CSV table of C-alpha atoms in Angstrom, one decimal:
chain,number,residue,atom,x,y,z
A,174,MET,CA,-124.1,52.8,-141.7
A,175,LYS,CA,-123.8,52.3,-145.5
A,176,ARG,CA,-120.1,52.3,-146.2
A,177,SER,CA,-118.1,53.1,-143.1
A,178,LYS,CA,-116.4,50.5,-141.0
A,179,ILE,CA,-117.2,51.0,-137.3
A,180,LEU,CA,-115.0,49.0,-134.9
A,181,MET,CA,-115.2,48.9,-131.2
A,182,PHE,CA,-111.8,48.5,-129.5
A,183,LEU,CA,-110.4,48.1,-126.0
A,184,LEU,CA,-106.9,49.3,-125.3
A,185,VAL,CA,-104.4,47.8,-122.9
A,186,GLY,CA,-101.0,49.3,-123.0
A,187,ILE,CA,-99.6,49.2,-126.6
A,188,LEU,CA,-101.3,46.1,-127.9
A,189,PHE,CA,-103.1,48.0,-130.6
A,190,SER,CA,-100.5,47.8,-133.3
A,191,ALA,CA,-101.6,44.3,-134.3
A,192,LEU,CA,-105.2,45.3,-134.4
A,193,VAL,CA,-104.4,48.1,-136.8
A,194,PHE,CA,-103.2,45.7,-139.5
A,195,VAL,CA,-106.0,43.2,-138.9
A,196,THR,CA,-108.6,46.0,-139.6
A,197,GLY,CA,-106.8,47.5,-142.5
A,198,CYS,CA,-106.6,50.9,-141.0
A,199,SER,CA,-103.2,51.4,-142.5
A,200,SER,CA,-104.7,52.1,-145.9
A,201,ASP,CA,-103.2,55.1,-147.8
A,202,ASP,CA,-106.2,55.2,-150.1
A,203,ASP,CA,-107.2,58.9,-150.6
A,204,ASN,CA,-110.8,57.8,-150.4
A,205,VAL,CA,-110.4,56.3,-147.0
A,206,LEU,CA,-110.5,58.4,-143.8
A,207,VAL,CA,-109.5,56.8,-140.5
A,208,ILE,CA,-111.0,58.4,-137.4
A,209,TYR,CA,-110.5,57.4,-133.8
A,210,SER,CA,-113.5,58.7,-131.9
A,211,THR,CA,-114.8,58.8,-128.3
A,212,PHE,CA,-118.4,59.2,-129.4
A,213,SER,CA,-121.0,56.5,-129.4
A,214,GLU,CA,-122.0,54.9,-132.7
A,215,ASP,CA,-125.6,56.3,-132.3
A,216,PHE,CA,-124.1,59.8,-132.2
A,217,ALA,CA,-121.3,59.5,-134.7
A,218,GLY,CA,-123.0,57.3,-137.3
A,219,PRO,CA,-125.5,59.8,-138.8
A,220,ILE,CA,-122.7,62.5,-139.2
A,221,ILE,CA,-120.3,60.0,-140.7
A,222,GLU,CA,-123.0,58.9,-143.3
A,223,MET,CA,-123.6,62.5,-144.3
A,224,PHE,CA,-119.9,63.1,-144.7
A,225,GLU,CA,-119.4,60.0,-146.8
A,226,ASP,CA,-122.3,61.1,-149.0
A,227,ALA,CA,-120.9,64.6,-149.4
A,228,TYR,CA,-117.3,63.7,-150.2
A,229,GLY,CA,-117.6,60.2,-151.7
A,230,VAL,CA,-115.2,58.8,-149.1
A,231,THR,CA,-115.2,55.7,-146.9
A,232,VAL,CA,-114.7,56.3,-143.2
A,233,GLU,CA,-113.2,53.7,-140.9
A,234,LEU,CA,-114.3,54.7,-137.5
A,235,MET,CA,-112.7,53.2,-134.4
A,236,LEU,CA,-114.6,53.8,-131.1
A,237,ALA,CA,-113.1,54.0,-127.6
A,238,GLY,CA,-112.9,56.2,-124.5
A,239,THR,CA,-110.7,59.3,-124.3
A,240,GLY,CA,-107.9,57.7,-122.3
A,241,PRO,CA,-107.6,54.5,-124.5
A,242,THR,CA,-107.8,56.6,-127.7
A,243,LEU,CA,-105.0,58.9,-126.6
A,244,ALA,CA,-102.9,56.0,-125.5
A,245,ARG,CA,-103.3,54.3,-128.8
A,246,LEU,CA,-102.3,57.4,-130.7
A,247,ARG,CA,-99.2,57.7,-128.5
A,248,ALA,CA,-98.3,54.1,-129.1
A,249,GLU,CA,-98.7,54.6,-132.9
A,250,GLN,CA,-96.9,57.9,-132.9
A,251,GLU,CA,-93.9,56.6,-135.0
A,252,ASN,CA,-96.3,55.0,-137.5
A,253,PRO,CA,-99.7,56.8,-137.4
A,254,GLN,CA,-102.7,54.7,-138.4
A,255,ALA,CA,-105.4,57.4,-137.8
A,256,ASP,CA,-106.1,60.6,-139.6
A,257,LEU,CA,-108.2,62.3,-137.0
A,258,MET,CA,-109.2,62.1,-133.3
A,259,TRP,CA,-112.8,63.2,-133.0
A,260,GLY,CA,-114.0,63.7,-129.4
A,261,GLY,CA,-112.4,63.7,-126.0
A,262,GLY,CA,-112.6,66.3,-123.3
A,263,LEU,CA,-110.2,69.2,-123.7
A,264,PHE,CA,-108.9,68.7,-120.2
A,265,SER,CA,-107.6,65.3,-121.3
A,266,VAL,CA,-106.7,66.2,-124.9
A,267,ILE,CA,-104.8,69.5,-124.5
A,268,PRO,CA,-102.0,67.9,-122.5
A,269,GLU,CA,-101.4,65.5,-125.4
A,270,ALA,CA,-101.5,68.3,-128.1
A,271,ASP,CA,-98.2,67.2,-129.5
A,272,LEU,CA,-100.0,64.3,-131.1
A,273,PHE,CA,-101.8,66.6,-133.5
A,274,GLU,CA,-101.0,68.9,-136.4
A,275,ASP,CA,-101.8,72.6,-136.7
A,276,PHE,CA,-105.0,73.4,-138.6
A,277,THR,CA,-107.4,76.3,-138.6
A,278,SER,CA,-110.9,75.6,-139.8
A,279,ILE,CA,-112.7,77.9,-142.2
A,280,ASN,CA,-115.4,78.0,-139.5
A,281,GLU,CA,-113.2,79.4,-136.8
A,282,PRO,CA,-114.7,82.9,-137.1
A,283,TYR,CA,-118.1,81.6,-136.1
A,284,MET,CA,-117.0,80.0,-132.8
A,285,MET,CA,-118.6,81.3,-129.6
A,286,PRO,CA,-116.4,83.2,-127.1
A,287,GLY,CA,-114.3,80.7,-125.2
A,288,GLN,CA,-114.5,78.1,-128.0
A,289,GLN,CA,-111.6,79.2,-130.1
A,290,ASN,CA,-108.8,77.0,-131.2
A,291,VAL,CA,-106.2,78.8,-129.1
A,292,GLU,CA,-103.8,75.8,-129.2
A,293,GLY,CA,-103.6,75.9,-133.0
A,294,ASN,CA,-104.4,72.2,-133.5
A,295,ILE,CA,-107.6,71.4,-131.6
A,296,THR,CA,-110.8,72.6,-133.1
A,297,ARG,CA,-113.9,72.8,-130.8
A,298,PHE,CA,-116.8,70.6,-132.0
A,299,ILE,CA,-119.4,70.5,-129.2
A,300,THR,CA,-119.6,71.8,-125.7
A,301,SER,CA,-121.6,70.8,-122.6
A,302,ALA,CA,-123.1,72.2,-119.4
A,303,ARG,CA,-122.8,70.5,-116.1
A,304,LEU,CA,-126.2,69.7,-114.6
A,305,LEU,CA,-128.0,67.8,-111.8
A,306,MET,CA,-130.3,64.9,-112.6
A,307,VAL,CA,-133.2,64.5,-110.2
A,308,ASN,CA,-135.6,61.6,-109.5
A,309,THR,CA,-139.0,63.3,-109.4
A,310,ASP,CA,-140.6,60.4,-107.7
A,311,LEU,CA,-138.2,60.7,-104.7
A,312,ILE,CA,-137.5,64.3,-104.4
A,313,GLY,CA,-140.7,65.3,-102.6
A,314,ASP,CA,-140.5,68.8,-101.2
A,315,ILE,CA,-136.7,69.0,-101.2
A,316,GLU,CA,-135.5,72.0,-103.2
A,317,ILE,CA,-132.7,71.5,-105.6
A,318,LYS,CA,-131.6,74.5,-107.6
A,319,GLY,CA,-127.8,74.1,-107.6
A,320,TYR,CA,-124.8,72.9,-105.6
A,321,ALA,CA,-125.7,74.7,-102.4
A,322,CYS,CA,-128.9,72.6,-102.1
A,323,LEU,CA,-126.8,69.4,-102.1
A,324,LEU,CA,-125.7,70.2,-98.5
A,325,ASN,CA,-129.3,69.6,-97.3
A,326,PRO,CA,-129.1,66.9,-94.6
A,327,ALA,CA,-132.2,65.3,-96.2
A,328,LEU,CA,-129.9,64.3,-99.2
A,329,ARG,CA,-127.2,62.6,-97.1
A,330,GLY,CA,-126.4,59.3,-98.8
A,331,GLN,CA,-128.8,60.2,-101.7
A,332,ILE,CA,-126.3,61.9,-104.0
A,333,ALA,CA,-124.9,59.9,-106.9
A,334,ILE,CA,-121.3,60.8,-107.8
A,335,THR,CA,-118.2,58.9,-109.1
A,336,ASP,CA,-114.5,59.4,-108.7
A,337,PRO,CA,-113.2,62.6,-110.4
A,338,ALA,CA,-109.8,60.9,-110.9
A,339,ALA,CA,-111.4,58.2,-113.1
A,340,SER,CA,-114.3,60.0,-114.7
A,341,ALA,CA,-114.1,63.1,-117.0
A,342,SER,CA,-117.7,64.0,-116.1
A,343,SER,CA,-117.0,63.9,-112.4
A,344,PHE,CA,-113.8,65.9,-112.7
A,345,ASN,CA,-115.7,68.5,-114.7
A,346,HIS,CA,-118.2,68.7,-111.9
A,347,LEU,CA,-115.4,69.1,-109.4
A,348,VAL,CA,-114.1,72.0,-111.4
A,349,ASN,CA,-117.6,73.5,-111.7
A,350,GLN,CA,-118.1,73.1,-107.9
A,351,LEU,CA,-114.9,74.8,-107.1
A,352,TYR,CA,-115.6,77.8,-109.4
A,353,ALA,CA,-119.3,78.1,-108.6
A,354,MET,CA,-118.9,77.8,-104.8
A,355,GLY,CA,-115.7,79.8,-104.6
A,356,ALA,CA,-116.0,83.4,-103.5
A,357,GLY,CA,-115.9,85.6,-106.5
A,358,ASN,CA,-115.4,82.6,-108.8
A,359,ASN,CA,-112.1,81.8,-107.1
A,360,PRO,CA,-111.8,78.0,-107.3
A,361,HIS,CA,-109.4,77.8,-104.4
A,362,ALA,CA,-112.1,79.3,-102.1
A,363,GLY,CA,-114.5,76.4,-103.0
A,364,TRP,CA,-112.9,73.8,-100.9
A,365,ASP,CA,-114.8,74.6,-97.7
A,366,TYR,CA,-118.0,73.8,-99.7
A,367,MET,CA,-116.4,70.6,-101.2
A,368,GLU,CA,-115.6,69.3,-97.7
A,369,GLN,CA,-119.2,69.7,-96.6
A,370,PHE,CA,-120.4,68.2,-99.9
A,371,ILE,CA,-118.1,65.2,-99.4
A,372,ILE,CA,-119.5,64.6,-96.0
A,373,ASN,CA,-123.1,64.7,-97.3
A,374,THR,CA,-122.3,61.9,-99.8
A,375,ASP,CA,-122.0,59.6,-96.8
A,376,GLY,CA,-119.1,57.8,-98.5
A,377,ILE,CA,-121.0,56.6,-101.6
A,378,MET,CA,-118.8,56.6,-104.7
A,379,LEU,CA,-120.2,54.8,-107.8
A,380,PRO,CA,-118.0,52.9,-110.2
A,381,GLY,CA,-118.5,55.0,-113.3
A,382,SER,CA,-120.3,58.0,-114.8
A,383,SER,CA,-123.1,55.8,-116.4
A,384,ALA,CA,-123.9,54.4,-112.9
A,385,VAL,CA,-124.7,58.0,-111.8
A,386,HIS,CA,-127.6,58.6,-114.3
A,387,MET,CA,-128.7,55.0,-114.2
A,388,GLY,CA,-128.8,55.2,-110.4
A,389,VAL,CA,-131.0,58.3,-110.4
A,390,ALA,CA,-133.3,56.9,-113.1
A,391,ASP,CA,-133.7,53.6,-111.3
A,392,GLY,CA,-134.6,55.3,-108.0
A,393,GLU,CA,-131.5,54.4,-106.1
A,394,PHE,CA,-130.6,58.1,-105.6
A,395,ILE,CA,-132.5,61.4,-105.4
A,396,VAL,CA,-130.0,63.4,-107.3
A,397,GLY,CA,-126.9,62.8,-109.4
A,398,LEU,CA,-124.1,65.0,-110.8
A,399,THR,CA,-123.9,64.2,-114.5
A,400,TYR,CA,-123.2,65.5,-118.0
A,401,GLU,CA,-125.8,67.4,-120.0
A,402,GLU,CA,-126.9,64.8,-122.5
A,403,ALA,CA,-127.3,61.9,-120.1
A,404,PRO,CA,-130.8,62.6,-118.7
A,405,PHE,CA,-132.6,63.2,-122.0
A,406,PRO,CA,-133.0,59.6,-123.2
A,407,TYR,CA,-134.6,58.8,-119.8
A,408,ILE,CA,-136.9,61.8,-120.2
A,409,GLU,CA,-137.9,60.8,-123.7
A,410,ALA,CA,-138.6,57.3,-122.4
A,411,GLY,CA,-140.9,58.6,-119.7
A,412,ALA,CA,-138.6,58.0,-116.7
A,413,PRO,CA,-139.3,60.0,-113.6
A,414,VAL,CA,-136.3,62.3,-114.0
A,415,ALA,CA,-135.7,66.0,-114.5
A,416,VAL,CA,-132.7,68.2,-115.1
A,417,VAL,CA,-131.5,71.2,-113.0
A,418,TYR,CA,-129.1,73.6,-114.5
A,419,ILE,CA,-126.8,74.8,-111.7
A,420,ASP,CA,-128.0,78.1,-110.3
A,421,GLU,CA,-124.6,79.2,-109.0
A,422,GLY,CA,-123.1,79.0,-112.5
A,423,ILE,CA,-121.7,76.6,-115.1
A,424,VAL,CA,-118.2,76.1,-116.4
A,425,ALA,CA,-118.6,74.9,-120.0
A,426,THR,CA,-116.6,71.8,-121.0
A,427,SER,CA,-115.9,71.1,-124.7
A,428,THR,CA,-114.8,68.3,-126.9
A,429,GLY,CA,-112.8,68.8,-130.1
A,430,VAL,CA,-111.5,67.3,-133.3
A,431,ALA,CA,-107.9,67.3,-134.4
A,432,ILE,CA,-105.7,66.0,-137.2
A,433,VAL,CA,-103.3,63.3,-136.1
A,434,ALA,CA,-99.6,64.3,-136.7
A,435,GLY,CA,-98.4,62.4,-139.8
A,436,ALA,CA,-102.0,61.8,-141.0
A,437,ARG,CA,-102.0,60.0,-144.4
A,438,ASN,CA,-105.1,61.6,-145.6
A,439,ARG,CA,-104.6,65.2,-144.5
A,440,THR,CA,-106.8,66.8,-147.1
A,441,MET,CA,-109.8,64.7,-146.3
A,442,ALA,CA,-109.1,65.2,-142.5
A,443,GLU,CA,-109.3,69.0,-143.1
A,444,ASN,CA,-112.5,68.5,-145.0
A,445,PHE,CA,-114.0,66.6,-142.1
A,446,ILE,CA,-113.2,69.3,-139.6
A,447,ASN,CA,-114.7,72.0,-141.8
A,448,PHE,CA,-117.8,69.7,-142.3
A,449,VAL,CA,-118.6,69.0,-138.7
A,450,THR,CA,-118.2,72.6,-137.7
A,451,SER,CA,-120.3,73.9,-140.6
A,452,TYR,CA,-123.6,75.6,-139.9
A,453,GLU,CA,-125.7,72.8,-141.4
A,454,ILE,CA,-124.1,70.0,-139.3
A,455,GLN,CA,-124.0,72.1,-136.1
A,456,VAL,CA,-127.7,72.7,-136.5
A,457,PHE,CA,-128.3,69.0,-137.1
A,458,VAL,CA,-126.2,68.1,-134.0
A,459,GLU,CA,-128.1,70.6,-131.8
A,460,SER,CA,-131.7,69.9,-133.1
A,461,GLN,CA,-131.5,66.1,-133.8
A,462,LEU,CA,-128.7,64.8,-131.5
A,463,PHE,CA,-129.4,67.1,-128.6
A,464,ARG,CA,-125.8,68.3,-128.0
A,465,ARG,CA,-124.8,71.9,-127.3
A,466,VAL,CA,-122.8,73.2,-130.2
A,467,VAL,CA,-120.0,75.7,-130.5
A,468,ARG,CA,-121.1,78.0,-133.3
A,469,VAL,CA,-122.5,81.4,-132.2
A,470,ASP,CA,-125.0,81.5,-135.1
A,471,VAL,CA,-126.9,78.2,-134.4
A,472,PRO,CA,-130.4,78.7,-132.9
A,473,SER,CA,-131.5,76.7,-129.9
A,474,THR,CA,-134.1,74.2,-131.3
A,475,GLY,CA,-133.3,70.8,-129.9
A,476,GLY,CA,-134.8,71.1,-126.4
A,477,LEU,CA,-131.6,72.2,-124.6
A,478,THR,CA,-131.8,75.4,-122.6
A,479,ALA,CA,-130.4,78.2,-124.7
A,480,ASN,CA,-126.9,79.4,-123.9
A,481,ALA,CA,-128.3,82.9,-123.2
A,482,GLU,CA,-130.5,81.6,-120.4
A,483,LEU,CA,-127.7,79.9,-118.5
A,484,ASN,CA,-125.3,81.4,-115.9
A,485,TRP,CA,-121.9,80.7,-117.5
A,486,ILE,CA,-118.7,81.0,-115.5
A,487,PRO,CA,-115.6,81.9,-117.5
A,488,ALA,CA,-112.7,79.6,-116.7
A,489,ASP,CA,-109.1,79.3,-118.1
A,490,ASN,CA,-108.4,75.8,-119.4
A,491,SER,CA,-104.7,76.2,-119.0
A,492,TYR,CA,-105.2,77.2,-115.3
A,493,ILE,CA,-107.5,74.2,-114.7
A,494,LEU,CA,-104.9,71.8,-116.3
A,495,GLU,CA,-102.1,73.4,-114.2
A,496,HIS,CA,-104.0,72.6,-111.0
A,497,ARG,CA,-105.7,69.3,-112.0
A,498,ASP,CA,-103.4,67.0,-110.1
A,499,SER,CA,-103.4,69.1,-106.9
A,500,TRP,CA,-107.2,69.4,-107.0
A,501,LEU,CA,-107.6,65.7,-107.4
A,502,GLU,CA,-105.2,65.1,-104.5
A,503,THR,CA,-107.1,67.5,-102.3
A,504,PHE,CA,-110.4,65.8,-103.1
A,505,GLN,CA,-108.9,62.4,-102.3
A,506,GLU,CA,-107.5,63.7,-99.0
A,507,LEU,CA,-110.9,65.1,-98.0
A,508,TRP,CA,-112.7,61.9,-99.0
A,509,MET,CA,-110.3,59.7,-97.0
A,510,ALA,CA,-110.6,62.1,-94.0
A,511,HIS,CA,-114.4,61.8,-93.8
A,512,HIS,CA,-115.1,58.2,-95.0
């Protein structure tokens, strides 16, 4: 990137305050915007460059996972060092909404149903569908159309998953499974299915979400439960993998962008939110970066299955958050009971 400073950081407890002063992220220069982001450099970099060019600003971009980023913001709450948080699954970010300031983007009227900033301070940026990633060399004549197919005894021990308590992607699949397999989209009715699914995993739990798509691509597993963008680099590279959008229905999961409470460059932070939710940038994200966007007026051109062709399941984020801990506890109890 031309001008922006991209720094990778690891977060343990509250040891970040020293790092902030080393990197110079405490600058109050109106031409410097400090963003903490959960996105990869490959994804964030092109957008940051376009924003810098458009506004003549320098972006200092700090990259880390959702949990470490939120922990850092919490540790810095009395002396904020960042202007924005960009990324992070809503199921993780919404419970920490007090870290952010209210702001309504000029692009809010163009958001798809279910992607509105109902909290007042978390603007949706991209969304994602849950899907299954299949190894086409291994699948043979096994039919996989959705979650129900994962109970096939031929797949016992051949299903790649990770711990929903440790992985946002895996928790999102747990939510999707409960809704999709619950009678009448009642998530509490989905536990009978989950118990049978857990049995069919044969006790295999991978250490992280990346191990899921890597395991399928490498031929260690026939099928994996992963996030939407994971399979496409393998497909482009010619790996023997394919995607299956879940026939029983999909609960969309979104990531957002929010202004940090006490942001020093509030005006430029507002400009950034309006920029990344603009029509032009959302088209770029969909067509060039292969992510599913949140604007209703963006055409499907990037190879993703169009929103209109998928079976979406409406779900209430607040209800999911309310039941998150109990659902994880039930999953763990079933896992321990069968493995």
